[in-house]
Amino acid sequence: MPVTINDYAGLQPAWCPGCGNFGILSALKMALVDLGIPPHKLLVVSGIGQAGKLPHYMKCNTFNSLHGCPLPVAIGAKIANRELVVIAVGGDGDGYGEGGNHWIHSMRRNHDITYMVHNNQVYALTRGQASPTSGAGFFSKTTPEGAPAPINPLALAVASNASFVARGFAGEVEHLAGLIKLAISHKGFSFLDILQPCVTFNHVNTYEWFKKRVYKLDADKSYDPSNKLAAFEKAQEWDERIPLGIIYRKQRPTYEDSMIALAGLPLVKQSIEPARVEKMMADFL
Ligand SMILES: Cc1ncc(C[n+]2csc(CCOP(=O)(O)OP(=O)(O)O)c2C)c(N)n1
Ligand SMILES: [Mg+2]
């Protein structure tokens, strides 16, 4: 039976009307249906935040982890069962702030998972504090004198050797669905920064603000996403023009490829020999 969007129907979202998260949720479901991935073959792991609620609104295997921690959980699951498609999701605070360390090292190790960051440039769940991507001067309760300069997630991902680095926009759902399909199909760590207007707590980076600036890289045939220096340069564009699409892509061996224990059956399908476990336990005594 072909996979349909209804197979993924979850609870009714509790996000604000107009939230960019709706576009991201639709794009993800569209991508999964197009790729024909049934819900029982998918695991979506999230952190904490408005973005972290996304798995509640899907019917599939889900895990709502701690703030900043979707990646270690997603990686553990992929190592245990590489037959699962594993997607980690979270906000900019979750991924670039509290979970920043996990993010950098997951990219470096090239785990075979997809990571989608809903980048609304604010802490939305906790009601509007500045995040690592809030624009310089962004006024909030924690930055009464304006936020300091933001990090550049795309440049950081290229520097950390992520093998797939892309940017989507919640206001361009079909384009985003296409990027998610490419990210899931890529073998290795796929990092997707998704521009997501927050209609309640970010009155600077609105749909209108983005619509004036975003353009699609796919139309530029001269851009070569395998060129690392060109990718760094592209990642600097922001204030006037904001590129959407694949910024950097280079295939390299995954972390899982290098694990001898994973060469045969997935771990969950390997038999456990109690005698070996007893011997290992005895060594600790
Ligand atoms: C260990 C820990 N630190 C802090 C918090 C409080 N907290 C919950 S969500 C959040 C930030 C949410 O911002 P973001 O990750 O950008 O997600 P958004 O709500 O914007 O989608 C914070 C600081 C927490 N729950 N746990
Ligand atoms: Mg946020």
PDB file of N, CA and C in Angstrom, residues 62 98 168:
ATOM      1  N   THR A  62       8.536   8.053  17.865  1.00  0.00           N
ATOM      2  CA  THR A  62       9.008   9.379  18.285  1.00  0.00           C
ATOM      3  C   THR A  62       9.699   9.300  19.638  1.00  0.00           C
ATOM      4  N   GLU A  98      22.163  25.355  23.840  1.00  0.00           N
ATOM      5  CA  GLU A  98      22.403  24.262  24.798  1.00  0.00           C
ATOM      6  C   GLU A  98      23.019  23.014  24.134  1.00  0.00           C
ATOM      7  N   GLY A 168      16.507  25.930   4.242  1.00  0.00           N
ATOM      8  CA  GLY A 168      15.162  26.032   3.699  1.00  0.00           C
ATOM      9  C   GLY A 168      14.421  27.169   4.378  1.00  0.00           C
TER      10      GLY A 168
END
